[in-house]
Amino acid sequence: MKKIKIMTLTMCFLAIIGCQTKQGTGALIGTGGGAALGAIIGKIAGNTAVGAAIGGAVGAGAGALIGRHMDKVAEEAAAQVENAKVEEVTDANGLKAVKVTFDSGILFATNKSDLNSTSKNELAKFSTVLKNNADCHIDIYGHTDSTGNDGINIPLSNSRAKSVADYLKSCGVSNSQFQNITGKGSSEPVADNGTAEGRQQNRRVEIYMYASQAMIDAANAGTLK
């Protein structure tokens, strides 16, 4: 059993490496094949499933259509954004979703939640991706490093997530696309808070794009392109 687990993990990491590519100026990391492989890779990478579980089942054919659709969304996002990492992850329904991570050091000054001009330019370009894919729901999560305490970090990360959402809305992204806008403080680090480099990686804003009920309905009907 141990050997099988090791082989499975090895195959998954090889799949990640084999699928890694570069589109435009944004980094695009693909998870490759079907939902099962996507779920395994999501767990290895520490990705948190986003979105709410739907009431009805999604057939394999519909899941494949959504997967191909989200591949296109990821490619478009990677081509549009600079200073951000684009990944394909798995949502709460086991469907492919897109995660875009912006470094908060680029978006904000230390201990601030006001967007600078460079950040506004990047988000304005990214807003075209969201508007072009109005059938995607959006979650935005702000994160901080472990400096300070929750009394400081949670409000700060909330304010940063809200600043990003408000600016995207001002660029014409529909309010109805946004589902969750919240800050998580320092509770979900992706790097070692004991180093300056790690703390910088942990100061970030993540934007998730995932299938809305309308997209799932279109996929079940076979009309999703």
mmCIF file with all atom_site columns, C-alpha atoms in Angstrom:
data_model
loop_
_atom_site.group_PDB
_atom_site.id
_atom_site.type_symbol
_atom_site.label_atom_id
_atom_site.label_alt_id
_atom_site.label_comp_id
_atom_site.label_asym_id
_atom_site.label_entity_id
_atom_site.label_seq_id
_atom_site.pdbx_PDB_ins_code
_atom_site.Cartn_x
_atom_site.Cartn_y
_atom_site.Cartn_z
_atom_site.occupancy
_atom_site.B_iso_or_equiv
_atom_site.pdbx_formal_charge
_atom_site.auth_seq_id
_atom_site.auth_comp_id
_atom_site.auth_asym_id
_atom_site.auth_atom_id
_atom_site.pdbx_PDB_model_num
ATOM 1   C CA . MET A 1 1   ? 0.000   0.000  0.000   1.00 0.00 ? 1   MET A CA 1
ATOM 2   C CA . LYS A 1 2   ? 2.839   2.379  0.909   1.00 0.00 ? 2   LYS A CA 1
ATOM 3   C CA . LYS A 1 3   ? 4.490   1.746  -2.462  1.00 0.00 ? 3   LYS A CA 1
ATOM 4   C CA . ILE A 1 4   ? 1.211   2.459  -4.257  1.00 0.00 ? 4   ILE A CA 1
ATOM 5   C CA . LYS A 1 5   ? 0.815   5.773  -2.423  1.00 0.00 ? 5   LYS A CA 1
ATOM 6   C CA . ILE A 1 6   ? 4.365   6.777  -3.259  1.00 0.00 ? 6   ILE A CA 1
ATOM 7   C CA . MET A 1 7   ? 3.838   5.887  -6.928  1.00 0.00 ? 7   MET A CA 1
ATOM 8   C CA . THR A 1 8   ? 0.573   7.875  -7.002  1.00 0.00 ? 8   THR A CA 1
ATOM 9   C CA . LEU A 1 9   ? 2.201   10.956 -5.520  1.00 0.00 ? 9   LEU A CA 1
ATOM 10  C CA . THR A 1 10  ? 5.117   10.642 -7.938  1.00 0.00 ? 10  THR A CA 1
ATOM 11  C CA . MET A 1 11  ? 2.765   10.421 -10.932 1.00 0.00 ? 11  MET A CA 1
ATOM 12  C CA . CYS A 1 12  ? 0.841   13.459 -9.726  1.00 0.00 ? 12  CYS A CA 1
ATOM 13  C CA . PHE A 1 13  ? 3.964   15.570 -9.338  1.00 0.00 ? 13  PHE A CA 1
ATOM 14  C CA . LEU A 1 14  ? 5.174   14.457 -12.769 1.00 0.00 ? 14  LEU A CA 1
ATOM 15  C CA . ALA A 1 15  ? 1.793   15.497 -14.157 1.00 0.00 ? 15  ALA A CA 1
ATOM 16  C CA . ILE A 1 16  ? 2.183   18.915 -12.584 1.00 0.00 ? 16  ILE A CA 1
ATOM 17  C CA . ILE A 1 17  ? 5.668   19.343 -14.005 1.00 0.00 ? 17  ILE A CA 1
ATOM 18  C CA . GLY A 1 18  ? 4.611   18.051 -17.408 1.00 0.00 ? 18  GLY A CA 1
ATOM 19  C CA . CYS A 1 19  ? 1.659   20.426 -17.602 1.00 0.00 ? 19  CYS A CA 1
ATOM 20  C CA . GLN A 1 20  ? 3.466   23.533 -16.409 1.00 0.00 ? 20  GLN A CA 1
ATOM 21  C CA . THR A 1 21  ? 3.615   26.183 -19.104 1.00 0.00 ? 21  THR A CA 1
ATOM 22  C CA . LYS A 1 22  ? 3.860   29.906 -19.648 1.00 0.00 ? 22  LYS A CA 1
ATOM 23  C CA . GLN A 1 23  ? 1.199   32.006 -21.313 1.00 0.00 ? 23  GLN A CA 1
ATOM 24  C CA . GLY A 1 24  ? 1.829   35.693 -21.894 1.00 0.00 ? 24  GLY A CA 1
ATOM 25  C CA . THR A 1 25  ? 3.350   37.249 -18.787 1.00 0.00 ? 25  THR A CA 1
ATOM 26  C CA . GLY A 1 26  ? 1.380   35.357 -16.135 1.00 0.00 ? 26  GLY A CA 1
ATOM 27  C CA . ALA A 1 27  ? 2.481   31.960 -14.847 1.00 0.00 ? 27  ALA A CA 1
ATOM 28  C CA . LEU A 1 28  ? -0.022  29.230 -15.703 1.00 0.00 ? 28  LEU A CA 1
ATOM 29  C CA . ILE A 1 29  ? 0.112   25.926 -13.841 1.00 0.00 ? 29  ILE A CA 1
ATOM 30  C CA . GLY A 1 30  ? -2.221  23.249 -15.230 1.00 0.00 ? 30  GLY A CA 1
ATOM 31  C CA . THR A 1 31  ? -3.452  20.181 -13.360 1.00 0.00 ? 31  THR A CA 1
ATOM 32  C CA . GLY A 1 32  ? -3.780  18.078 -16.482 1.00 0.00 ? 32  GLY A CA 1
ATOM 33  C CA . GLY A 1 33  ? -6.516  15.440 -16.887 1.00 0.00 ? 33  GLY A CA 1
ATOM 34  C CA . GLY A 1 34  ? -9.826  14.736 -15.186 1.00 0.00 ? 34  GLY A CA 1
ATOM 35  C CA . ALA A 1 35  ? -11.480 15.707 -11.944 1.00 0.00 ? 35  ALA A CA 1
ATOM 36  C CA . ALA A 1 36  ? -9.979  12.820 -9.968  1.00 0.00 ? 36  ALA A CA 1
ATOM 37  C CA . LEU A 1 37  ? -6.415  13.822 -10.814 1.00 0.00 ? 37  LEU A CA 1
ATOM 38  C CA . GLY A 1 38  ? -7.311  17.469 -10.195 1.00 0.00 ? 38  GLY A CA 1
ATOM 39  C CA . ALA A 1 39  ? -8.629  16.627 -6.733  1.00 0.00 ? 39  ALA A CA 1
ATOM 40  C CA . ILE A 1 40  ? -5.473  14.675 -5.830  1.00 0.00 ? 40  ILE A CA 1
ATOM 41  C CA . ILE A 1 41  ? -3.211  17.470 -6.990  1.00 0.00 ? 41  ILE A CA 1
ATOM 42  C CA . GLY A 1 42  ? -5.377  20.017 -5.176  1.00 0.00 ? 42  GLY A CA 1
ATOM 43  C CA . LYS A 1 43  ? -4.852  18.177 -1.895  1.00 0.00 ? 43  LYS A CA 1
ATOM 44  C CA . ILE A 1 44  ? -1.109  17.867 -2.455  1.00 0.00 ? 44  ILE A CA 1
ATOM 45  C CA . ALA A 1 45  ? -0.819  21.571 -3.243  1.00 0.00 ? 45  ALA A CA 1
ATOM 46  C CA . GLY A 1 46  ? -2.919  22.529 -0.214  1.00 0.00 ? 46  GLY A CA 1
ATOM 47  C CA . ASN A 1 47  ? -5.652  24.140 -2.321  1.00 0.00 ? 47  ASN A CA 1
ATOM 48  C CA . THR A 1 48  ? -8.864  24.917 -0.467  1.00 0.00 ? 48  THR A CA 1
ATOM 49  C CA . ALA A 1 49  ? -11.998 23.929 -2.370  1.00 0.00 ? 49  ALA A CA 1
ATOM 50  C CA . VAL A 1 50  ? -14.081 27.002 -3.192  1.00 0.00 ? 50  VAL A CA 1
ATOM 51  C CA . GLY A 1 51  ? -17.732 27.507 -3.982  1.00 0.00 ? 51  GLY A CA 1
ATOM 52  C CA . ALA A 1 52  ? -20.809 25.884 -2.477  1.00 0.00 ? 52  ALA A CA 1
ATOM 53  C CA . ALA A 1 53  ? -21.801 22.300 -3.166  1.00 0.00 ? 53  ALA A CA 1
ATOM 54  C CA . ILE A 1 54  ? -24.644 22.152 -5.694  1.00 0.00 ? 54  ILE A CA 1
ATOM 55  C CA . GLY A 1 55  ? -27.867 20.245 -5.223  1.00 0.00 ? 55  GLY A CA 1
ATOM 56  C CA . GLY A 1 56  ? -27.767 18.035 -8.325  1.00 0.00 ? 56  GLY A CA 1
ATOM 57  C CA . ALA A 1 57  ? -25.133 15.717 -9.717  1.00 0.00 ? 57  ALA A CA 1
ATOM 58  C CA . VAL A 1 58  ? -22.771 16.732 -12.508 1.00 0.00 ? 58  VAL A CA 1
ATOM 59  C CA . GLY A 1 59  ? -22.235 14.017 -15.067 1.00 0.00 ? 59  GLY A CA 1
ATOM 60  C CA . ALA A 1 60  ? -18.806 13.036 -16.377 1.00 0.00 ? 60  ALA A CA 1
ATOM 61  C CA . GLY A 1 61  ? -19.545 14.629 -19.747 1.00 0.00 ? 61  GLY A CA 1
ATOM 62  C CA . ALA A 1 62  ? -20.633 17.898 -18.151 1.00 0.00 ? 62  ALA A CA 1
ATOM 63  C CA . GLY A 1 63  ? -17.552 17.862 -15.923 1.00 0.00 ? 63  GLY A CA 1
ATOM 64  C CA . ALA A 1 64  ? -15.340 17.445 -18.970 1.00 0.00 ? 64  ALA A CA 1
ATOM 65  C CA . LEU A 1 65  ? -17.030 20.389 -20.710 1.00 0.00 ? 65  LEU A CA 1
ATOM 66  C CA . ILE A 1 66  ? -16.508 22.581 -17.640 1.00 0.00 ? 66  ILE A CA 1
ATOM 67  C CA . GLY A 1 67  ? -12.894 21.428 -17.449 1.00 0.00 ? 67  GLY A CA 1
ATOM 68  C CA . ARG A 1 68  ? -12.203 22.445 -21.048 1.00 0.00 ? 68  ARG A CA 1
ATOM 69  C CA . HIS A 1 69  ? -14.015 25.749 -20.503 1.00 0.00 ? 69  HIS A CA 1
ATOM 70  C CA . MET A 1 70  ? -11.941 26.540 -17.417 1.00 0.00 ? 70  MET A CA 1
ATOM 71  C CA . ASP A 1 71  ? -8.761  25.643 -19.328 1.00 0.00 ? 71  ASP A CA 1
ATOM 72  C CA . LYS A 1 72  ? -9.630  28.508 -21.680 1.00 0.00 ? 72  LYS A CA 1
ATOM 73  C CA . VAL A 1 73  ? -10.353 30.823 -18.740 1.00 0.00 ? 73  VAL A CA 1
ATOM 74  C CA . ALA A 1 74  ? -6.954  30.004 -17.209 1.00 0.00 ? 74  ALA A CA 1
ATOM 75  C CA . GLU A 1 75  ? -5.146  30.616 -20.490 1.00 0.00 ? 75  GLU A CA 1
ATOM 76  C CA . GLU A 1 76  ? -6.899  33.966 -20.917 1.00 0.00 ? 76  GLU A CA 1
ATOM 77  C CA . ALA A 1 77  ? -6.056  35.005 -17.357 1.00 0.00 ? 77  ALA A CA 1
ATOM 78  C CA . ALA A 1 78  ? -2.395  34.037 -17.722 1.00 0.00 ? 78  ALA A CA 1
ATOM 79  C CA . ALA A 1 79  ? -2.153  36.008 -20.952 1.00 0.00 ? 79  ALA A CA 1
ATOM 80  C CA . GLN A 1 80  ? -3.651  39.138 -19.374 1.00 0.00 ? 80  GLN A CA 1
ATOM 81  C CA . VAL A 1 81  ? -2.048  39.503 -15.947 1.00 0.00 ? 81  VAL A CA 1
ATOM 82  C CA . GLU A 1 82  ? 1.491   40.300 -14.864 1.00 0.00 ? 82  GLU A CA 1
ATOM 83  C CA . ASN A 1 83  ? 2.876   39.769 -11.360 1.00 0.00 ? 83  ASN A CA 1
ATOM 84  C CA . ALA A 1 84  ? 0.355   37.024 -10.627 1.00 0.00 ? 84  ALA A CA 1
ATOM 85  C CA . LYS A 1 85  ? 0.327   33.242 -10.644 1.00 0.00 ? 85  LYS A CA 1
ATOM 86  C CA . VAL A 1 86  ? -2.505  31.407 -12.409 1.00 0.00 ? 86  VAL A CA 1
ATOM 87  C CA . GLU A 1 87  ? -3.340  27.854 -11.360 1.00 0.00 ? 87  GLU A CA 1
ATOM 88  C CA . GLU A 1 88  ? -6.064  25.340 -12.106 1.00 0.00 ? 88  GLU A CA 1
ATOM 89  C CA . VAL A 1 89  ? -7.528  23.899 -8.886  1.00 0.00 ? 89  VAL A CA 1
ATOM 90  C CA . THR A 1 90  ? -10.644 21.992 -7.810  1.00 0.00 ? 90  THR A CA 1
ATOM 91  C CA . ASP A 1 91  ? -13.851 23.516 -6.439  1.00 0.00 ? 91  ASP A CA 1
ATOM 92  C CA . ALA A 1 92  ? -16.245 22.135 -3.817  1.00 0.00 ? 92  ALA A CA 1
ATOM 93  C CA . ASN A 1 93  ? -18.055 20.114 -6.493  1.00 0.00 ? 93  ASN A CA 1
ATOM 94  C CA . GLY A 1 94  ? -14.908 18.434 -7.788  1.00 0.00 ? 94  GLY A CA 1
ATOM 95  C CA . LEU A 1 95  ? -14.939 20.655 -10.879 1.00 0.00 ? 95  LEU A CA 1
ATOM 96  C CA . LYS A 1 96  ? -11.997 22.507 -12.371 1.00 0.00 ? 96  LYS A CA 1
ATOM 97  C CA . ALA A 1 97  ? -11.599 26.100 -11.193 1.00 0.00 ? 97  ALA A CA 1
ATOM 98  C CA . VAL A 1 98  ? -9.032  28.873 -11.703 1.00 0.00 ? 98  VAL A CA 1
ATOM 99  C CA . LYS A 1 99  ? -6.999  30.492 -8.933  1.00 0.00 ? 99  LYS A CA 1
ATOM 100 C CA . VAL A 1 100 ? -5.143  33.772 -9.519  1.00 0.00 ? 100 VAL A CA 1
ATOM 101 C CA . THR A 1 101 ? -2.748  34.867 -6.776  1.00 0.00 ? 101 THR A CA 1
ATOM 102 C CA . PHE A 1 102 ? -1.582  38.474 -6.590  1.00 0.00 ? 102 PHE A CA 1
ATOM 103 C CA . ASP A 1 103 ? 1.375   39.325 -4.352  1.00 0.00 ? 103 ASP A CA 1
ATOM 104 C CA . SER A 1 104 ? 0.104   41.811 -1.753  1.00 0.00 ? 104 SER A CA 1
ATOM 105 C CA . GLY A 1 105 ? 3.518   43.468 -1.823  1.00 0.00 ? 105 GLY A CA 1
ATOM 106 C CA . ILE A 1 106 ? 2.612   44.547 -5.359  1.00 0.00 ? 106 ILE A CA 1
ATOM 107 C CA . LEU A 1 107 ? -0.981  45.394 -4.528  1.00 0.00 ? 107 LEU A CA 1
ATOM 108 C CA . PHE A 1 108 ? -0.472  47.263 -1.258  1.00 0.00 ? 108 PHE A CA 1
ATOM 109 C CA . ALA A 1 109 ? 2.034   49.166 0.833   1.00 0.00 ? 109 ALA A CA 1
ATOM 110 C CA . THR A 1 110 ? 2.909   47.620 4.198   1.00 0.00 ? 110 THR A CA 1
ATOM 111 C CA . ASN A 1 111 ? -0.069  47.653 6.603   1.00 0.00 ? 111 ASN A CA 1
ATOM 112 C CA . LYS A 1 112 ? -2.196  49.438 3.979   1.00 0.00 ? 112 LYS A CA 1
ATOM 113 C CA . SER A 1 113 ? -5.242  48.412 1.971   1.00 0.00 ? 113 SER A CA 1
ATOM 114 C CA . ASP A 1 114 ? -5.149  51.196 -0.637  1.00 0.00 ? 114 ASP A CA 1
ATOM 115 C CA . LEU A 1 115 ? -4.382  50.017 -4.162  1.00 0.00 ? 115 LEU A CA 1
ATOM 116 C CA . ASN A 1 116 ? -1.433  51.664 -5.883  1.00 0.00 ? 116 ASN A CA 1
ATOM 117 C CA . SER A 1 117 ? -1.460  52.734 -9.553  1.00 0.00 ? 117 SER A CA 1
ATOM 118 C CA . THR A 1 118 ? 0.446   49.643 -10.748 1.00 0.00 ? 118 THR A CA 1
ATOM 119 C CA . SER A 1 119 ? -2.042  47.371 -9.011  1.00 0.00 ? 119 SER A CA 1
ATOM 120 C CA . LYS A 1 120 ? -4.994  49.219 -10.513 1.00 0.00 ? 120 LYS A CA 1
ATOM 121 C CA . ASN A 1 121 ? -3.501  48.789 -13.976 1.00 0.00 ? 121 ASN A CA 1
ATOM 122 C CA . GLU A 1 122 ? -3.040  45.036 -13.416 1.00 0.00 ? 122 GLU A CA 1
ATOM 123 C CA . LEU A 1 123 ? -6.536  44.595 -12.013 1.00 0.00 ? 123 LEU A CA 1
ATOM 124 C CA . ALA A 1 124 ? -8.064  46.614 -14.847 1.00 0.00 ? 124 ALA A CA 1
ATOM 125 C CA . LYS A 1 125 ? -6.549  44.159 -17.331 1.00 0.00 ? 125 LYS A CA 1
ATOM 126 C CA . PHE A 1 126 ? -7.691  41.219 -15.233 1.00 0.00 ? 126 PHE A CA 1
ATOM 127 C CA . SER A 1 127 ? -11.219 42.644 -15.081 1.00 0.00 ? 127 SER A CA 1
ATOM 128 C CA . THR A 1 128 ? -11.581 41.962 -18.813 1.00 0.00 ? 128 THR A CA 1
ATOM 129 C CA . VAL A 1 129 ? -11.115 38.251 -18.094 1.00 0.00 ? 129 VAL A CA 1
ATOM 130 C CA . LEU A 1 130 ? -13.868 38.341 -15.477 1.00 0.00 ? 130 LEU A CA 1
ATOM 131 C CA . LYS A 1 131 ? -16.214 40.275 -17.755 1.00 0.00 ? 131 LYS A CA 1
ATOM 132 C CA . ASN A 1 132 ? -15.515 37.916 -20.655 1.00 0.00 ? 132 ASN A CA 1
ATOM 133 C CA . ASN A 1 133 ? -16.446 35.000 -18.403 1.00 0.00 ? 133 ASN A CA 1
ATOM 134 C CA . ALA A 1 134 ? -19.605 36.220 -16.734 1.00 0.00 ? 134 ALA A CA 1
ATOM 135 C CA . ASP A 1 135 ? -20.685 32.604 -16.126 1.00 0.00 ? 135 ASP A CA 1
ATOM 136 C CA . CYS A 1 136 ? -17.868 32.275 -13.565 1.00 0.00 ? 136 CYS A CA 1
ATOM 137 C CA . HIS A 1 137 ? -18.487 32.979 -9.906  1.00 0.00 ? 137 HIS A CA 1
ATOM 138 C CA . ILE A 1 138 ? -15.717 34.788 -8.005  1.00 0.00 ? 138 ILE A CA 1
ATOM 139 C CA . ASP A 1 139 ? -14.277 34.435 -4.508  1.00 0.00 ? 139 ASP A CA 1
ATOM 140 C CA . ILE A 1 140 ? -11.616 36.842 -3.204  1.00 0.00 ? 140 ILE A CA 1
ATOM 141 C CA . TYR A 1 141 ? -9.473  36.055 -0.154  1.00 0.00 ? 141 TYR A CA 1
ATOM 142 C CA . GLY A 1 142 ? -6.951  38.356 1.492   1.00 0.00 ? 142 GLY A CA 1
ATOM 143 C CA . HIS A 1 143 ? -4.002  36.910 3.438   1.00 0.00 ? 143 HIS A CA 1
ATOM 144 C CA . THR A 1 144 ? -1.262  38.374 5.636   1.00 0.00 ? 144 THR A CA 1
ATOM 145 C CA . ASP A 1 145 ? 1.971   37.090 7.117   1.00 0.00 ? 145 ASP A CA 1
ATOM 146 C CA . SER A 1 146 ? 2.164   36.223 10.817  1.00 0.00 ? 146 SER A CA 1
ATOM 147 C CA . THR A 1 147 ? 3.531   39.617 11.877  1.00 0.00 ? 147 THR A CA 1
ATOM 148 C CA . GLY A 1 148 ? 1.115   41.174 14.358  1.00 0.00 ? 148 GLY A CA 1
ATOM 149 C CA . ASN A 1 149 ? -1.990  39.483 15.731  1.00 0.00 ? 149 ASN A CA 1
ATOM 150 C CA . ASP A 1 150 ? -5.462  38.549 14.534  1.00 0.00 ? 150 ASP A CA 1
ATOM 151 C CA . GLY A 1 151 ? -6.830  41.853 15.795  1.00 0.00 ? 151 GLY A CA 1
ATOM 152 C CA . ILE A 1 152 ? -4.673  43.556 13.156  1.00 0.00 ? 152 ILE A CA 1
ATOM 153 C CA . ASN A 1 153 ? -4.278  40.919 10.453  1.00 0.00 ? 153 ASN A CA 1
ATOM 154 C CA . ILE A 1 154 ? -7.896  39.842 9.972   1.00 0.00 ? 154 ILE A CA 1
ATOM 155 C CA . PRO A 1 155 ? -9.295  43.381 9.485   1.00 0.00 ? 155 PRO A CA 1
ATOM 156 C CA . LEU A 1 156 ? -6.320  44.224 7.235   1.00 0.00 ? 156 LEU A CA 1
ATOM 157 C CA . SER A 1 157 ? -6.797  41.141 5.063   1.00 0.00 ? 157 SER A CA 1
ATOM 158 C CA . ASN A 1 158 ? -10.549 41.847 4.903   1.00 0.00 ? 158 ASN A CA 1
ATOM 159 C CA . SER A 1 159 ? -9.889  45.408 3.771   1.00 0.00 ? 159 SER A CA 1
ATOM 160 C CA . ARG A 1 160 ? -7.438  44.240 1.106   1.00 0.00 ? 160 ARG A CA 1
ATOM 161 C CA . ALA A 1 161 ? -9.884  41.683 -0.290  1.00 0.00 ? 161 ALA A CA 1
ATOM 162 C CA . LYS A 1 162 ? -12.629 44.331 -0.337  1.00 0.00 ? 162 LYS A CA 1
ATOM 163 C CA . SER A 1 163 ? -10.345 46.882 -2.041  1.00 0.00 ? 163 SER A CA 1
ATOM 164 C CA . VAL A 1 164 ? -9.647  44.411 -4.853  1.00 0.00 ? 164 VAL A CA 1
ATOM 165 C CA . ALA A 1 165 ? -13.335 43.529 -5.240  1.00 0.00 ? 165 ALA A CA 1
ATOM 166 C CA . ASP A 1 166 ? -14.444 47.172 -5.206  1.00 0.00 ? 166 ASP A CA 1
ATOM 167 C CA . TYR A 1 167 ? -11.917 48.128 -7.868  1.00 0.00 ? 167 TYR A CA 1
ATOM 168 C CA . LEU A 1 168 ? -12.901 45.202 -10.099 1.00 0.00 ? 168 LEU A CA 1
ATOM 169 C CA . LYS A 1 169 ? -16.536 46.273 -9.758  1.00 0.00 ? 169 LYS A CA 1
ATOM 170 C CA . SER A 1 170 ? -15.569 49.837 -10.708 1.00 0.00 ? 170 SER A CA 1
ATOM 171 C CA . CYS A 1 171 ? -14.038 48.345 -13.871 1.00 0.00 ? 171 CYS A CA 1
ATOM 172 C CA . GLY A 1 172 ? -17.421 46.908 -14.812 1.00 0.00 ? 172 GLY A CA 1
ATOM 173 C CA . VAL A 1 173 ? -17.348 43.396 -13.339 1.00 0.00 ? 173 VAL A CA 1
ATOM 174 C CA . SER A 1 174 ? -20.896 42.444 -12.342 1.00 0.00 ? 174 SER A CA 1
ATOM 175 C CA . ASN A 1 175 ? -21.624 42.477 -8.621  1.00 0.00 ? 175 ASN A CA 1
ATOM 176 C CA . SER A 1 176 ? -23.588 39.236 -9.060  1.00 0.00 ? 176 SER A CA 1
ATOM 177 C CA . GLN A 1 177 ? -20.402 37.329 -9.919  1.00 0.00 ? 177 GLN A CA 1
ATOM 178 C CA . PHE A 1 178 ? -18.880 37.944 -6.476  1.00 0.00 ? 178 PHE A CA 1
ATOM 179 C CA . GLN A 1 179 ? -19.821 35.310 -3.920  1.00 0.00 ? 179 GLN A CA 1
ATOM 180 C CA . ASN A 1 180 ? -17.284 35.488 -1.075  1.00 0.00 ? 180 ASN A CA 1
ATOM 181 C CA . ILE A 1 181 ? -15.029 38.446 -0.237  1.00 0.00 ? 181 ILE A CA 1
ATOM 182 C CA . THR A 1 182 ? -13.157 37.916 2.996   1.00 0.00 ? 182 THR A CA 1
ATOM 183 C CA . GLY A 1 183 ? -9.846  38.097 4.800   1.00 0.00 ? 183 GLY A CA 1
ATOM 184 C CA . LYS A 1 184 ? -8.174  35.111 6.415   1.00 0.00 ? 184 LYS A CA 1
ATOM 185 C CA . GLY A 1 185 ? -5.418  36.918 8.260   1.00 0.00 ? 185 GLY A CA 1
ATOM 186 C CA . SER A 1 186 ? -2.345  34.728 8.710   1.00 0.00 ? 186 SER A CA 1
ATOM 187 C CA . SER A 1 187 ? -4.252  31.442 9.104   1.00 0.00 ? 187 SER A CA 1
ATOM 188 C CA . GLU A 1 188 ? -3.311  29.934 5.702   1.00 0.00 ? 188 GLU A CA 1
ATOM 189 C CA . PRO A 1 189 ? 0.402   30.495 5.041   1.00 0.00 ? 189 PRO A CA 1
ATOM 190 C CA . VAL A 1 190 ? 1.925   29.114 1.849   1.00 0.00 ? 190 VAL A CA 1
ATOM 191 C CA . ALA A 1 191 ? 5.543   29.679 2.949   1.00 0.00 ? 191 ALA A CA 1
ATOM 192 C CA . ASP A 1 192 ? 7.712   29.942 6.063   1.00 0.00 ? 192 ASP A CA 1
ATOM 193 C CA . ASN A 1 193 ? 6.869   33.024 8.117   1.00 0.00 ? 193 ASN A CA 1
ATOM 194 C CA . GLY A 1 194 ? 10.311  32.741 9.681   1.00 0.00 ? 194 GLY A CA 1
ATOM 195 C CA . THR A 1 195 ? 11.966  34.291 6.606   1.00 0.00 ? 195 THR A CA 1
ATOM 196 C CA . ALA A 1 196 ? 11.447  37.625 4.843   1.00 0.00 ? 196 ALA A CA 1
ATOM 197 C CA . GLU A 1 197 ? 10.892  35.796 1.541   1.00 0.00 ? 197 GLU A CA 1
ATOM 198 C CA . GLY A 1 198 ? 8.310   33.508 3.126   1.00 0.00 ? 198 GLY A CA 1
ATOM 199 C CA . ARG A 1 199 ? 6.446   36.400 4.720   1.00 0.00 ? 199 ARG A CA 1
ATOM 200 C CA . GLN A 1 200 ? 6.299   38.164 1.362   1.00 0.00 ? 200 GLN A CA 1
ATOM 201 C CA . GLN A 1 201 ? 4.741   35.070 -0.241  1.00 0.00 ? 201 GLN A CA 1
ATOM 202 C CA . ASN A 1 202 ? 2.181   34.884 2.546   1.00 0.00 ? 202 ASN A CA 1
ATOM 203 C CA . ARG A 1 203 ? 1.081   38.494 1.989   1.00 0.00 ? 203 ARG A CA 1
ATOM 204 C CA . ARG A 1 204 ? -1.192  37.880 -0.966  1.00 0.00 ? 204 ARG A CA 1
ATOM 205 C CA . VAL A 1 205 ? -4.676  38.178 -2.446  1.00 0.00 ? 205 VAL A CA 1
ATOM 206 C CA . GLU A 1 206 ? -6.223  35.117 -4.096  1.00 0.00 ? 206 GLU A CA 1
ATOM 207 C CA . ILE A 1 207 ? -9.023  35.330 -6.660  1.00 0.00 ? 207 ILE A CA 1
ATOM 208 C CA . TYR A 1 208 ? -10.915 32.155 -7.542  1.00 0.00 ? 208 TYR A CA 1
ATOM 209 C CA . MET A 1 209 ? -13.068 31.712 -10.637 1.00 0.00 ? 209 MET A CA 1
ATOM 210 C CA . TYR A 1 210 ? -15.361 28.699 -10.589 1.00 0.00 ? 210 TYR A CA 1
ATOM 211 C CA . ALA A 1 211 ? -18.499 27.328 -12.250 1.00 0.00 ? 211 ALA A CA 1
ATOM 212 C CA . SER A 1 212 ? -21.746 29.122 -11.480 1.00 0.00 ? 212 SER A CA 1
ATOM 213 C CA . GLN A 1 213 ? -25.030 27.237 -11.516 1.00 0.00 ? 213 GLN A CA 1
ATOM 214 C CA . ALA A 1 214 ? -25.657 28.729 -14.976 1.00 0.00 ? 214 ALA A CA 1
ATOM 215 C CA . MET A 1 215 ? -22.399 27.218 -16.265 1.00 0.00 ? 215 MET A CA 1
ATOM 216 C CA . ILE A 1 216 ? -23.228 23.851 -14.722 1.00 0.00 ? 216 ILE A CA 1
ATOM 217 C CA . ASP A 1 217 ? -26.708 23.922 -16.274 1.00 0.00 ? 217 ASP A CA 1
ATOM 218 C CA . ALA A 1 218 ? -25.214 24.712 -19.687 1.00 0.00 ? 218 ALA A CA 1
ATOM 219 C CA . ALA A 1 219 ? -22.702 21.889 -19.304 1.00 0.00 ? 219 ALA A CA 1
ATOM 220 C CA . ASN A 1 220 ? -25.437 19.411 -18.301 1.00 0.00 ? 220 ASN A CA 1
ATOM 221 C CA . ALA A 1 221 ? -27.406 20.531 -21.376 1.00 0.00 ? 221 ALA A CA 1
ATOM 222 C CA . GLY A 1 222 ? -24.332 20.068 -23.580 1.00 0.00 ? 222 GLY A CA 1
ATOM 223 C CA . THR A 1 223 ? -24.334 23.722 -24.716 1.00 0.00 ? 223 THR A CA 1
ATOM 224 C CA . LEU A 1 224 ? -21.263 24.993 -22.833 1.00 0.00 ? 224 LEU A CA 1
ATOM 225 C CA . LYS A 1 225 ? -18.497 25.995 -25.240 1.00 0.00 ? 225 LYS A CA 1
#
